[in-house]
Amino acid sequence: MKTALTIAGSDSSGGAGIQADLKTFSALGVFGMSVITAITAQNTCGVTAIREMDTDIIKAQIHAVYDDIEVNAVKIGMLSSSAIIKEVAAGIEAYTIPKVVLDTVMISKSGSYLLQKNAVQTLITDLIPKAFVVTPNLHEATALVGFEVVDQPTMQKAAKVIKDMGVEYVVVKGGHLEGDACDLLYDGKTMEFFPNKRIQTIHTHGTGCTFSSAIAAGLAKGMDVYNAVAEAKKYVTMAIQHGFPLGKGVGPTNHFFALYEKVGIL
């Protein structure tokens, strides 16, 4: 059994964050472990409160996992502050972690800031160079590169700038594009596009978390980056297609649809 570790925030409604990551790992046949960086009170309508974990307990969680269990890949999500970013970066350096997927979580779908504005530069200088794959959406890419990322040409331009920050692979997610969704993978030489028709649904809570954790699961199982991204794209598309109207707002994706269908639950 391959393993993957998620270092991220907790979503009390279960659709995003740590909860989405662990569901994704399980659905894709990888044993999931977690380091909780923050606790959010949130539901399908939005985030109502955030409490950061102190850096000592974040450090202790990282060490507890790595001192006992082999970790095949890591997904990093919500980090909230510069102090937490620095602590996580120190943990990566201490254990020479090779397969780190960094989802540059900054703002929730409801507009709540999940990364303090003054921590963006710390993310760029301290953590992106230690990542193997980084997966910003258009808004996050804009914050990282300092110019508007709104279409495929600016996605390609942004991917080059982010690659120069020291990461091995850049995936710029195109879920916020006009028209069809199209993600971009850049390795420093080749631009690979992963297009698909836009799914007409509002139930997309946790899609970014799910996609990045699916990439990490693929890497944990030994896939190369291209195939890990391609399979993650298929998985998150399936999860969005079968998302459901749980709650009063933006419902979650369906992480286990393929398994439920297989055993006749659906």
mmCIF file of C-alpha atoms in Angstrom:
data_model
loop_
_atom_site.group_PDB
_atom_site.id
_atom_site.type_symbol
_atom_site.label_atom_id
_atom_site.label_comp_id
_atom_site.label_asym_id
_atom_site.label_seq_id
_atom_site.Cartn_x
_atom_site.Cartn_y
_atom_site.Cartn_z
ATOM 1 C CA MET A 1 0.000 0.000 0.000
ATOM 2 C CA LYS A 2 1.435 3.338 -1.083
ATOM 3 C CA THR A 3 1.012 6.340 1.206
ATOM 4 C CA ALA A 4 0.348 10.051 0.856
ATOM 5 C CA LEU A 5 0.400 12.829 3.421
ATOM 6 C CA THR A 6 -1.795 15.927 3.275
ATOM 7 C CA ILE A 7 -0.630 19.067 5.054
ATOM 8 C CA ALA A 8 -3.625 21.381 4.985
ATOM 9 C CA GLY A 9 -6.576 22.934 6.765
ATOM 10 C CA SER A 10 -9.680 21.172 8.030
ATOM 11 C CA ASP A 11 -13.104 21.829 6.458
ATOM 12 C CA SER A 12 -15.883 21.111 8.951
ATOM 13 C CA SER A 13 -18.372 20.456 6.142
ATOM 14 C CA GLY A 14 -16.146 17.748 4.655
ATOM 15 C CA GLY A 15 -16.070 18.976 1.082
ATOM 16 C CA ALA A 16 -12.601 20.499 0.878
ATOM 17 C CA GLY A 17 -9.301 20.596 2.735
ATOM 18 C CA ILE A 18 -8.012 17.654 4.747
ATOM 19 C CA GLN A 19 -11.311 15.839 4.413
ATOM 20 C CA ALA A 20 -11.374 16.055 0.611
ATOM 21 C CA ASP A 21 -7.729 15.016 0.429
ATOM 22 C CA LEU A 22 -8.220 11.903 2.550
ATOM 23 C CA LYS A 23 -11.319 10.923 0.562
ATOM 24 C CA THR A 24 -9.360 11.312 -2.670
ATOM 25 C CA PHE A 25 -6.435 9.252 -1.403
ATOM 26 C CA SER A 26 -8.815 6.483 -0.312
ATOM 27 C CA ALA A 27 -10.762 6.510 -3.565
ATOM 28 C CA LEU A 28 -7.531 6.170 -5.538
ATOM 29 C CA GLY A 29 -6.093 3.332 -3.465
ATOM 30 C CA VAL A 30 -3.519 5.252 -1.423
ATOM 31 C CA PHE A 31 -3.311 5.255 2.393
ATOM 32 C CA GLY A 32 -3.796 8.829 3.571
ATOM 33 C CA MET A 33 -2.258 10.632 6.542
ATOM 34 C CA SER A 34 -2.659 14.234 7.669
ATOM 35 C CA VAL A 35 -1.011 17.243 9.268
ATOM 36 C CA ILE A 36 -3.631 19.850 10.177
ATOM 37 C CA THR A 37 -2.436 23.450 9.802
ATOM 38 C CA ALA A 38 -5.687 25.268 10.544
ATOM 39 C CA ILE A 39 -9.290 24.612 11.495
ATOM 40 C CA THR A 40 -12.026 26.321 9.525
ATOM 41 C CA ALA A 41 -15.683 26.571 10.420
ATOM 42 C CA GLN A 42 -17.269 26.350 7.015
ATOM 43 C CA ASN A 43 -20.118 24.862 5.074
ATOM 44 C CA THR A 44 -21.440 25.010 1.530
ATOM 45 C CA CYS A 45 -22.313 28.688 1.992
ATOM 46 C CA GLY A 46 -18.920 29.924 3.156
ATOM 47 C CA VAL A 47 -16.248 30.182 5.832
ATOM 48 C CA THR A 48 -17.346 31.664 9.165
ATOM 49 C CA ALA A 49 -14.205 31.276 11.287
ATOM 50 C CA ILE A 50 -10.529 30.253 11.026
ATOM 51 C CA ARG A 51 -8.148 29.157 13.762
ATOM 52 C CA GLU A 52 -4.515 28.511 12.917
ATOM 53 C CA MET A 53 -2.703 25.665 14.632
ATOM 54 C CA ASP A 54 0.448 26.717 16.457
ATOM 55 C CA THR A 55 3.702 25.849 14.710
ATOM 56 C CA ASP A 56 4.851 23.502 17.484
ATOM 57 C CA ILE A 57 1.958 21.092 16.924
ATOM 58 C CA ILE A 58 2.368 21.345 13.144
ATOM 59 C CA LYS A 59 6.034 20.419 13.542
ATOM 60 C CA ALA A 60 5.134 17.581 15.926
ATOM 61 C CA GLN A 61 2.593 16.152 13.456
ATOM 62 C CA ILE A 62 5.136 16.153 10.621
ATOM 63 C CA HIS A 63 7.763 14.455 12.759
ATOM 64 C CA ALA A 64 5.277 11.910 14.145
ATOM 65 C CA VAL A 65 4.396 10.732 10.643
ATOM 66 C CA TYR A 66 7.901 10.728 9.174
ATOM 67 C CA ASP A 67 9.554 9.107 12.182
ATOM 68 C CA ASP A 68 7.304 6.078 11.780
ATOM 69 C CA ILE A 69 5.857 5.685 8.281
ATOM 70 C CA GLU A 70 7.305 5.926 4.783
ATOM 71 C CA VAL A 71 5.634 8.742 2.854
ATOM 72 C CA ASN A 72 5.486 8.304 -0.932
ATOM 73 C CA ALA A 73 4.023 11.732 -1.764
ATOM 74 C CA VAL A 74 2.829 14.902 -0.064
ATOM 75 C CA LYS A 75 0.018 17.294 -0.902
ATOM 76 C CA ILE A 76 0.151 20.742 0.703
ATOM 77 C CA GLY A 77 -2.930 22.929 0.885
ATOM 78 C CA MET A 78 -4.010 25.729 3.237
ATOM 79 C CA LEU A 79 -1.080 27.180 5.192
ATOM 80 C CA SER A 80 -2.612 30.479 6.353
ATOM 81 C CA SER A 81 0.500 32.376 7.545
ATOM 82 C CA SER A 82 4.193 32.990 6.934
ATOM 83 C CA ALA A 83 5.082 31.221 10.191
ATOM 84 C CA ILE A 84 3.241 28.065 9.119
ATOM 85 C CA ILE A 85 4.785 28.180 5.642
ATOM 86 C CA LYS A 86 8.246 28.375 7.178
ATOM 87 C CA GLU A 87 7.513 25.457 9.544
ATOM 88 C CA VAL A 88 6.247 23.246 6.719
ATOM 89 C CA ALA A 89 9.224 24.214 4.536
ATOM 90 C CA ALA A 90 11.564 23.240 7.380
ATOM 91 C CA GLY A 91 9.824 19.861 7.658
ATOM 92 C CA ILE A 92 10.230 19.213 3.939
ATOM 93 C CA GLU A 93 13.906 20.078 4.148
ATOM 94 C CA ALA A 94 14.474 17.949 7.258
ATOM 95 C CA TYR A 95 13.126 14.805 5.602
ATOM 96 C CA THR A 96 14.243 15.477 2.004
ATOM 97 C CA ILE A 97 10.724 14.953 0.691
ATOM 98 C CA PRO A 98 10.862 14.407 -3.109
ATOM 99 C CA LYS A 99 7.235 14.346 -4.357
ATOM 100 C CA VAL A 100 5.540 17.465 -2.997
ATOM 101 C CA VAL A 101 2.388 18.765 -4.691
ATOM 102 C CA LEU A 102 1.751 22.344 -3.559
ATOM 103 C CA ASP A 103 -1.784 23.642 -4.015
ATOM 104 C CA THR A 104 -1.365 27.392 -3.505
ATOM 105 C CA VAL A 105 -4.608 27.870 -1.565
ATOM 106 C CA MET A 106 -5.322 31.578 -1.074
ATOM 107 C CA ILE A 107 -9.038 32.383 -1.224
ATOM 108 C CA SER A 108 -12.094 30.160 -0.725
ATOM 109 C CA LYS A 109 -14.906 30.032 -3.288
ATOM 110 C CA SER A 110 -16.942 32.217 -0.934
ATOM 111 C CA GLY A 111 -14.202 34.868 -0.890
ATOM 112 C CA SER A 112 -12.571 34.199 2.493
ATOM 113 C CA TYR A 113 -8.802 34.634 2.674
ATOM 114 C CA LEU A 114 -7.179 31.300 3.546
ATOM 115 C CA LEU A 115 -3.656 32.694 3.123
ATOM 116 C CA GLN A 116 -2.747 36.029 4.648
ATOM 117 C CA LYS A 117 -1.848 38.548 1.946
ATOM 118 C CA ASN A 118 1.556 39.219 3.487
ATOM 119 C CA ALA A 119 2.395 35.499 3.306
ATOM 120 C CA VAL A 120 2.349 35.230 -0.500
ATOM 121 C CA GLN A 121 5.994 36.286 -0.777
ATOM 122 C CA THR A 122 6.979 33.717 1.864
ATOM 123 C CA LEU A 123 5.216 31.064 -0.200
ATOM 124 C CA ILE A 124 7.247 32.139 -3.244
ATOM 125 C CA THR A 125 10.621 32.265 -1.522
ATOM 126 C CA ASP A 126 10.389 29.468 1.056
ATOM 127 C CA LEU A 127 8.078 26.782 -0.302
ATOM 128 C CA ILE A 128 7.640 26.888 -4.077
ATOM 129 C CA PRO A 129 11.345 26.073 -4.647
ATOM 130 C CA LYS A 130 10.905 22.960 -2.476
ATOM 131 C CA ALA A 131 7.830 21.717 -4.370
ATOM 132 C CA PHE A 132 7.819 19.151 -7.165
ATOM 133 C CA VAL A 133 4.484 20.264 -8.643
ATOM 134 C CA VAL A 134 2.611 23.506 -7.955
ATOM 135 C CA THR A 135 -1.081 23.873 -8.921
ATOM 136 C CA PRO A 136 -2.363 27.483 -8.845
ATOM 137 C CA ASN A 137 -5.720 28.459 -10.298
ATOM 138 C CA LEU A 138 -5.988 31.658 -12.354
ATOM 139 C CA HIS A 139 -6.514 33.922 -9.325
ATOM 140 C CA GLU A 140 -3.617 32.351 -7.426
ATOM 141 C CA ALA A 141 -1.355 32.499 -10.470
ATOM 142 C CA THR A 142 -2.179 36.194 -10.776
ATOM 143 C CA ALA A 143 -1.144 36.775 -7.150
ATOM 144 C CA LEU A 144 2.088 34.845 -7.664
ATOM 145 C CA VAL A 145 3.256 36.490 -10.892
ATOM 146 C CA GLY A 146 1.909 40.029 -10.509
ATOM 147 C CA PHE A 147 -0.070 40.250 -13.760
ATOM 148 C CA GLU A 148 -3.572 39.178 -14.737
ATOM 149 C CA VAL A 149 -3.883 35.519 -15.754
ATOM 150 C CA VAL A 150 -7.162 35.238 -17.649
ATOM 151 C CA ASP A 151 -6.641 33.122 -20.782
ATOM 152 C CA GLN A 152 -4.363 30.508 -22.328
ATOM 153 C CA PRO A 153 -1.636 32.957 -23.484
ATOM 154 C CA THR A 154 -1.361 34.502 -20.005
ATOM 155 C CA MET A 155 -1.492 31.019 -18.450
ATOM 156 C CA GLN A 156 1.555 30.068 -20.515
ATOM 157 C CA LYS A 157 3.347 33.274 -19.551
ATOM 158 C CA ALA A 158 2.539 32.702 -15.860
ATOM 159 C CA ALA A 159 3.695 29.082 -15.994
ATOM 160 C CA LYS A 160 7.130 30.224 -17.179
ATOM 161 C CA VAL A 161 7.414 32.801 -14.391
ATOM 162 C CA ILE A 162 6.353 30.288 -11.716
ATOM 163 C CA LYS A 163 8.738 27.666 -13.117
ATOM 164 C CA ASP A 164 11.550 30.171 -12.668
ATOM 165 C CA MET A 165 10.669 30.337 -8.952
ATOM 166 C CA GLY A 166 12.333 26.939 -8.607
ATOM 167 C CA VAL A 167 9.591 24.327 -8.904
ATOM 168 C CA GLU A 168 9.993 21.318 -11.220
ATOM 169 C CA TYR A 169 6.481 21.307 -12.749
ATOM 170 C CA VAL A 170 3.719 23.907 -12.943
ATOM 171 C CA VAL A 171 0.034 23.124 -13.436
ATOM 172 C CA VAL A 172 -2.038 26.254 -14.042
ATOM 173 C CA LYS A 173 -5.665 25.288 -13.536
ATOM 174 C CA GLY A 174 -8.176 26.703 -16.013
ATOM 175 C CA GLY A 175 -11.410 26.205 -14.129
ATOM 176 C CA HIS A 176 -12.029 29.962 -14.106
ATOM 177 C CA LEU A 177 -11.494 30.400 -17.850
ATOM 178 C CA GLU A 178 -14.310 31.630 -20.035
ATOM 179 C CA GLY A 179 -15.777 28.711 -21.975
ATOM 180 C CA ASP A 180 -14.248 25.253 -21.678
ATOM 181 C CA ALA A 181 -11.980 24.391 -18.755
ATOM 182 C CA CYS A 182 -8.377 23.740 -19.775
ATOM 183 C CA ASP A 183 -5.456 23.013 -17.457
ATOM 184 C CA LEU A 184 -1.833 23.587 -18.452
ATOM 185 C CA LEU A 185 1.216 21.522 -17.450
ATOM 186 C CA TYR A 186 4.676 23.042 -17.954
ATOM 187 C CA ASP A 187 8.007 21.324 -17.273
ATOM 188 C CA GLY A 188 10.338 24.085 -18.433
ATOM 189 C CA LYS A 189 10.316 22.934 -22.041
ATOM 190 C CA THR A 190 6.891 21.664 -23.087
ATOM 191 C CA MET A 191 3.399 23.048 -22.585
ATOM 192 C CA GLU A 192 0.799 20.279 -22.287
ATOM 193 C CA PHE A 193 -2.904 21.154 -22.318
ATOM 194 C CA PHE A 194 -5.676 19.125 -20.663
ATOM 195 C CA PRO A 195 -8.978 20.458 -22.047
ATOM 196 C CA ASN A 196 -12.499 19.323 -21.313
ATOM 197 C CA LYS A 197 -16.024 20.664 -21.749
ATOM 198 C CA ARG A 198 -17.281 22.762 -18.868
ATOM 199 C CA ILE A 199 -19.718 20.876 -16.660
ATOM 200 C CA GLN A 200 -22.843 22.881 -15.946
ATOM 201 C CA THR A 201 -23.088 22.652 -12.166
ATOM 202 C CA ILE A 202 -22.558 24.860 -9.135
ATOM 203 C CA HIS A 203 -21.541 21.921 -6.959
ATOM 204 C CA THR A 204 -17.773 22.291 -7.108
ATOM 205 C CA HIS A 205 -16.798 22.678 -3.455
ATOM 206 C CA GLY A 206 -13.299 21.247 -2.954
ATOM 207 C CA THR A 207 -12.323 20.736 -6.591
ATOM 208 C CA GLY A 208 -8.871 22.308 -6.212
ATOM 209 C CA CYS A 209 -8.067 20.223 -3.136
ATOM 210 C CA THR A 210 -9.332 17.084 -4.851
ATOM 211 C CA PHE A 211 -7.317 17.681 -8.030
ATOM 212 C CA SER A 212 -4.009 18.315 -6.260
ATOM 213 C CA SER A 213 -4.448 15.368 -3.899
ATOM 214 C CA ALA A 214 -5.277 13.145 -6.889
ATOM 215 C CA ILE A 215 -1.986 14.221 -8.495
ATOM 216 C CA ALA A 216 -0.187 13.342 -5.264
ATOM 217 C CA ALA A 217 -1.900 9.939 -5.194
ATOM 218 C CA GLY A 218 -0.728 9.238 -8.739
ATOM 219 C CA LEU A 219 2.833 10.219 -7.898
ATOM 220 C CA ALA A 220 2.696 8.032 -4.769
ATOM 221 C CA LYS A 221 1.786 5.066 -6.980
ATOM 222 C CA GLY A 222 4.770 5.699 -9.242
ATOM 223 C CA MET A 223 3.185 7.574 -12.143
ATOM 224 C CA ASP A 224 5.175 10.187 -13.997
ATOM 225 C CA VAL A 225 3.886 13.750 -13.721
ATOM 226 C CA TYR A 226 2.087 13.806 -17.073
ATOM 227 C CA ASN A 227 0.093 10.665 -16.300
ATOM 228 C CA ALA A 228 -0.531 11.720 -12.699
ATOM 229 C CA VAL A 229 -2.031 14.996 -13.939
ATOM 230 C CA ALA A 230 -4.004 13.281 -16.718
ATOM 231 C CA GLU A 231 -5.509 10.734 -14.307
ATOM 232 C CA ALA A 232 -6.213 13.431 -11.713
ATOM 233 C CA LYS A 233 -8.035 15.445 -14.381
ATOM 234 C CA LYS A 234 -10.218 12.423 -15.217
ATOM 235 C CA TYR A 235 -10.902 11.778 -11.545
ATOM 236 C CA VAL A 236 -11.887 15.335 -10.624
ATOM 237 C CA THR A 237 -14.028 15.621 -13.765
ATOM 238 C CA MET A 238 -15.929 12.497 -12.697
ATOM 239 C CA ALA A 239 -16.300 13.867 -9.176
ATOM 240 C CA ILE A 240 -17.681 17.170 -10.509
ATOM 241 C CA GLN A 241 -20.049 15.443 -12.948
ATOM 242 C CA HIS A 242 -21.615 13.556 -10.065
ATOM 243 C CA GLY A 243 -21.460 16.272 -7.419
ATOM 244 C CA PHE A 244 -24.619 16.685 -5.428
ATOM 245 C CA PRO A 245 -26.708 19.456 -3.817
ATOM 246 C CA LEU A 246 -25.765 18.824 -0.195
ATOM 247 C CA GLY A 247 -26.438 21.901 1.937
ATOM 248 C CA LYS A 248 -27.808 25.285 0.936
ATOM 249 C CA GLY A 249 -24.927 26.548 -1.211
ATOM 250 C CA VAL A 250 -22.113 25.118 -3.338
ATOM 251 C CA GLY A 251 -22.317 21.381 -2.785
ATOM 252 C CA PRO A 252 -19.364 18.968 -2.757
ATOM 253 C CA THR A 253 -17.963 16.810 -5.500
ATOM 254 C CA ASN A 254 -18.581 13.056 -5.315
ATOM 255 C CA HIS A 255 -15.222 11.503 -4.445
ATOM 256 C CA PHE A 256 -16.485 7.928 -4.343
ATOM 257 C CA PHE A 257 -18.915 7.860 -7.285
ATOM 258 C CA ALA A 258 -16.960 5.231 -9.250
ATOM 259 C CA LEU A 259 -16.743 2.938 -6.226
ATOM 260 C CA TYR A 260 -20.382 3.463 -5.228
ATOM 261 C CA GLU A 261 -21.509 2.717 -8.773
ATOM 262 C CA LYS A 262 -19.350 -0.413 -8.879
ATOM 263 C CA VAL A 263 -20.882 -1.912 -5.758
ATOM 264 C CA GLY A 264 -24.420 -0.826 -6.614
ATOM 265 C CA ILE A 265 -24.921 1.865 -3.974
ATOM 266 C CA LEU A 266 -25.966 4.394 -6.621
#
